[in-house]
Amino acid sequence: MEPQLRHAVADGVATVVIDHQAKRNAMTADMWRALPPLLTELAADPAVRALVLTGAGDTFCAGADISSLREEPARAQELAVRAEEALAAFPKPTLAAVAGYCVGGGCQLAAACDLRFADEGAVFAVTPAKLGIVYPASTTRRLVSLVGPSTAKYLLFSGEPIDAGRALRTGLVDEVLPAGELRARVAGFTRILAARSLLTQAAAKEFASPAAGADGPGGADAGAAREAHWAEQMRASGDTAEGVAAFLERRQPRFAWTPPEVPATRAAPLR
């Protein structure tokens, strides 16, 4: 089977599968190129309220296909960063479901997701020092924001793998699941995400970004403008009234807000 990104949408959750099992789901140049437009399509789909990124078979992603680095390493890195940034900018909650190897560019993609759940046998490594590659500044800052400067330096300086337990302790992952339980836990948790207010999630995602707030682009004025934007969205959405009514009536809320700038399209079925 040709290396590819497969995807499906069900019950409000888009699942993107990295499928290159012959090379432990290593990302080819074409796969890196395919990810940003696929994410744009899924972001525009009103049926999508959360996204899961995972790997086919028993591993997540072993990084970039090394053959793609032989001739134009700078170009290959640029493609990876574009894909990473597109994933980080996805306007709805994202979760990486990690089993097996999560290495190099695979770890880069997982770190760009909002959350990471891992099987207890998962292995993580950040490997540019093994290849003489300078890790991009934006990617390094994202890693530091997750695990802190000391652990980021350990991973970047050595390229040595860490197990899921250490990844959990350092903040690289959010949950570690016993063998065989990852899929069910991810399915259950993303159902919860899909039932919650996308308005709340979108605002929280923006505010939690390392670039947000007084230290971000535009400083305090820009931060205040974004707070005013989200306050207006909350007033106009009706989500708050629906949430309160559902609580008092002891029923599930039916939140209706979607990002106003996103047009309505539908994602293709899993192939």
Coordinates of C-alpha atoms in Angstrom, one line a residue:
M1 CA 0.0 0.0 0.0
E2 CA 1.2 3.5 -0.9
P3 CA 2.1 5.8 2.1
Q4 CA -0.8 8.0 2.8
L5 CA -2.9 9.9 5.3
R6 CA -6.3 8.3 5.8
H7 CA -9.2 10.0 7.5
A8 CA -12.8 9.5 8.6
V9 CA -15.4 11.6 10.5
A10 CA -17.8 9.9 12.9
D11 CA -19.8 11.2 15.9
G12 CA -18.2 14.6 15.7
V13 CA -14.6 13.3 15.7
A14 CA -12.2 13.4 12.8
T15 CA -9.6 10.7 12.8
V16 CA -6.4 11.1 10.8
V17 CA -4.3 8.0 10.4
I18 CA -0.6 8.1 9.4
D19 CA -0.3 5.0 7.2
H20 CA 3.1 3.9 6.1
Q21 CA 3.5 0.6 8.0
A22 CA 6.4 -0.6 5.9
K23 CA 8.6 2.1 7.6
R24 CA 6.8 2.4 11.0
N25 CA 4.6 5.2 9.6
A26 CA 7.5 7.4 8.7
M27 CA 6.2 10.6 6.9
T28 CA 7.2 11.0 3.3
A29 CA 7.4 14.4 1.6
D30 CA 4.0 13.8 0.0
M31 CA 2.5 13.0 3.4
W32 CA 3.9 16.2 4.9
R33 CA 2.4 18.2 2.0
A34 CA -0.9 16.5 2.3
L35 CA -1.5 17.3 6.0
P36 CA -2.1 21.1 5.9
P37 CA -4.9 20.9 3.2
L38 CA -6.5 18.0 4.9
L39 CA -6.6 19.9 8.1
T40 CA -8.1 22.9 6.4
E41 CA -10.8 20.6 5.0
L42 CA -11.6 19.1 8.4
A43 CA -11.5 22.5 10.1
A44 CA -14.2 23.7 7.7
D45 CA -16.5 20.7 8.3
P46 CA -19.2 21.6 10.8
A47 CA -19.6 17.9 11.7
V48 CA -16.0 17.9 13.1
R49 CA -15.8 19.0 16.7
A50 CA -12.5 17.3 17.6
L51 CA -9.6 15.6 15.8
V52 CA -7.5 12.5 16.6
L53 CA -4.1 11.9 15.0
T54 CA -2.8 8.4 15.2
G55 CA -0.8 5.8 13.4
A56 CA -1.8 2.7 11.5
G57 CA -1.1 -0.7 13.1
D58 CA 0.9 -0.7 16.3
T59 CA 3.0 2.4 16.0
F60 CA 2.4 6.2 15.8
C61 CA 5.1 7.6 13.6
A62 CA 8.8 7.0 13.3
G63 CA 9.5 10.5 12.0
A64 CA 10.4 11.7 8.6
D65 CA 11.3 9.1 5.9
I66 CA 15.1 9.4 6.0
S67 CA 15.3 9.0 2.2
S68 CA 13.5 12.4 1.9
L69 CA 16.4 14.0 3.9
R70 CA 19.2 12.9 1.6
E71 CA 18.9 15.4 -1.2
E72 CA 17.1 18.5 0.3
P73 CA 17.1 18.3 4.1
A74 CA 16.2 22.0 4.4
R75 CA 13.2 21.5 2.2
A76 CA 12.1 18.4 4.0
Q77 CA 12.3 20.3 7.3
E78 CA 10.3 23.1 5.9
L79 CA 7.5 20.7 4.9
A80 CA 7.5 19.2 8.4
V81 CA 7.3 22.6 10.1
R82 CA 4.4 23.7 7.8
A83 CA 2.5 20.5 8.7
E84 CA 3.3 21.0 12.4
E85 CA 2.1 24.6 12.4
A86 CA -1.1 23.7 10.5
L87 CA -1.8 21.1 13.2
A88 CA -1.1 23.5 16.0
A89 CA -3.4 26.1 14.4
F90 CA -6.3 23.7 14.0
P91 CA -9.3 25.6 15.5
K92 CA -10.8 22.6 17.4
P93 CA -9.4 20.3 20.1
T94 CA -6.7 17.9 18.8
L95 CA -5.5 14.7 20.5
A96 CA -2.6 12.4 19.5
A97 CA -3.2 8.7 20.3
V98 CA 0.3 7.3 20.6
A99 CA 1.3 3.6 20.5
G100 CA 4.7 2.3 19.7
Y101 CA 7.3 4.6 18.3
C102 CA 6.8 8.4 18.4
V103 CA 10.1 9.6 17.1
G104 CA 11.5 12.7 15.4
G105 CA 8.9 14.2 13.2
G106 CA 6.3 12.0 14.8
C107 CA 7.1 13.6 18.2
Q108 CA 6.9 16.9 16.4
L109 CA 3.3 16.2 15.3
A110 CA 2.3 14.8 18.6
A111 CA 3.6 17.9 20.4
A112 CA 1.6 20.1 18.0
C113 CA -1.6 18.5 19.2
D114 CA -3.5 19.9 22.2
L115 CA -3.4 16.6 24.1
R116 CA -1.4 13.4 23.9
F117 CA -2.7 10.0 25.2
A118 CA -0.2 7.1 25.1
D119 CA -0.1 3.3 25.4
E120 CA 2.1 2.2 28.2
G121 CA 4.5 0.7 25.7
A122 CA 5.0 3.9 23.7
V123 CA 8.5 5.2 23.2
F124 CA 9.4 8.9 22.5
A125 CA 12.5 10.5 21.1
V126 CA 13.5 13.8 19.5
T127 CA 16.4 12.9 17.2
P128 CA 17.9 15.8 15.2
A129 CA 21.3 15.4 17.0
K130 CA 21.6 11.9 15.5
L131 CA 21.4 13.5 12.0
G132 CA 23.1 16.8 12.4
I133 CA 19.9 18.8 11.9
V134 CA 19.2 22.1 13.6
Y135 CA 15.7 21.8 15.1
P136 CA 13.5 24.8 14.1
A137 CA 13.1 27.5 16.7
S138 CA 9.3 27.3 16.7
T139 CA 9.4 23.6 17.2
T140 CA 12.0 23.9 20.0
R141 CA 9.8 26.5 21.8
R142 CA 6.8 24.2 21.5
L143 CA 8.7 21.3 23.1
V144 CA 10.0 23.6 25.9
S145 CA 6.5 24.8 26.6
L146 CA 5.5 21.2 27.2
V147 CA 8.3 19.6 29.1
G148 CA 10.5 22.6 30.3
P149 CA 14.0 23.6 29.2
S150 CA 15.8 20.8 31.0
T151 CA 13.9 17.9 29.6
A152 CA 13.8 19.5 26.2
K153 CA 17.6 19.8 26.3
Y154 CA 17.9 16.2 27.4
L155 CA 15.8 15.1 24.4
L156 CA 17.4 17.4 21.9
F157 CA 21.1 17.0 23.0
S158 CA 21.0 13.2 23.2
G159 CA 18.3 11.9 20.9
E160 CA 17.8 9.1 23.4
P161 CA 14.4 7.6 23.8
I162 CA 12.2 7.9 26.9
D163 CA 9.4 5.6 27.9
A164 CA 5.8 6.5 28.4
G165 CA 6.2 6.8 32.2
R166 CA 8.9 9.4 31.9
A167 CA 6.9 11.2 29.1
L168 CA 4.0 11.4 31.5
R169 CA 6.1 12.8 34.4
T170 CA 7.7 15.4 32.3
G171 CA 4.5 16.6 30.6
L172 CA 5.1 15.3 27.2
V173 CA 1.9 13.2 27.5
D174 CA -1.3 13.7 29.4
E175 CA -2.4 10.1 30.1
V176 CA -0.8 6.7 29.9
L177 CA -3.1 3.7 29.3
P178 CA -2.6 0.0 30.0
A179 CA -1.9 -2.2 27.0
G180 CA -5.1 -2.6 24.9
E181 CA -7.0 0.3 26.5
L182 CA -5.8 3.3 24.4
R183 CA -8.3 3.1 21.6
A184 CA -11.3 2.9 24.0
R185 CA -10.1 5.7 26.2
V186 CA -9.5 8.0 23.2
A187 CA -12.9 7.2 21.8
G188 CA -14.6 7.9 25.1
F189 CA -12.7 11.1 25.8
T190 CA -13.2 12.6 22.3
R191 CA -16.9 11.9 22.7
I192 CA -16.8 14.1 25.8
L193 CA -14.9 16.8 23.8
A194 CA -17.4 16.7 21.0
A195 CA -20.3 17.2 23.5
R196 CA -18.7 20.3 25.1
S197 CA -18.9 23.9 24.0
L198 CA -16.6 24.5 21.0
L199 CA -16.8 28.2 21.9
T200 CA -15.2 27.5 25.3
Q201 CA -12.6 25.2 23.7
A202 CA -11.7 27.6 20.9
A203 CA -11.2 30.6 23.3
A204 CA -9.2 28.4 25.8
K205 CA -7.0 27.1 23.0
E206 CA -6.2 30.6 21.8
F207 CA -5.6 31.9 25.4
A208 CA -3.4 28.9 26.3
S209 CA -1.2 29.4 23.3
P210 CA 2.4 30.5 24.2
A211 CA 2.0 33.5 21.9
A212 CA -1.2 34.7 23.6
G213 CA -1.5 37.5 26.2
A214 CA 0.5 40.6 26.9
D215 CA 3.8 39.0 25.8
G216 CA 2.4 37.9 22.4
P217 CA 2.2 39.8 19.1
G218 CA 0.7 43.2 19.6
G219 CA 1.1 43.1 23.4
A220 CA -1.5 44.0 25.9
D221 CA -3.7 45.9 23.4
A222 CA -4.0 42.8 21.2
G223 CA -4.7 40.6 24.2
A224 CA -7.5 42.9 25.3
A225 CA -8.9 43.0 21.8
R226 CA -9.0 39.2 21.7
E227 CA -10.7 39.0 25.1
A228 CA -13.3 41.4 23.8
H229 CA -13.8 39.3 20.6
W230 CA -14.5 36.2 22.6
A231 CA -16.8 38.0 25.0
E232 CA -18.8 39.2 22.0
Q233 CA -18.8 35.6 20.6
M234 CA -20.1 34.4 23.9
R235 CA -22.9 37.0 24.1
A236 CA -24.0 36.3 20.5
S237 CA -23.7 32.5 20.5
G238 CA -26.5 31.4 22.9
D239 CA -24.2 28.7 24.2
T240 CA -24.2 30.1 27.8
A241 CA -28.1 30.2 27.9
E242 CA -28.2 26.6 26.4
G243 CA -25.6 25.3 28.9
V244 CA -27.4 26.8 31.9
A245 CA -30.8 25.5 30.7
A246 CA -29.5 22.1 30.0
F247 CA -27.9 22.0 33.5
L248 CA -31.2 23.0 35.2
E249 CA -33.2 20.6 33.0
R250 CA -30.7 17.8 33.6
R251 CA -30.2 17.1 30.0
Q252 CA -27.2 17.2 27.6
P253 CA -26.6 20.7 26.1
R254 CA -26.9 21.2 22.4
F255 CA -24.2 23.8 21.8
A256 CA -24.5 25.5 18.4
W257 CA -21.5 27.8 18.1
T258 CA -19.0 27.2 15.3
P259 CA -16.2 29.4 14.2
P260 CA -17.8 32.1 12.0
E261 CA -14.9 32.4 9.6
V262 CA -15.0 28.6 8.7
P263 CA -17.2 27.7 5.7
A264 CA -19.2 24.5 5.7
T265 CA -17.8 21.5 3.7
R266 CA -17.7 17.8 4.4
A267 CA -14.7 15.6 4.8
A268 CA -14.3 12.4 2.7
P269 CA -14.8 9.0 4.2
L270 CA -12.0 6.7 5.3
R271 CA -10.4 5.1 2.3

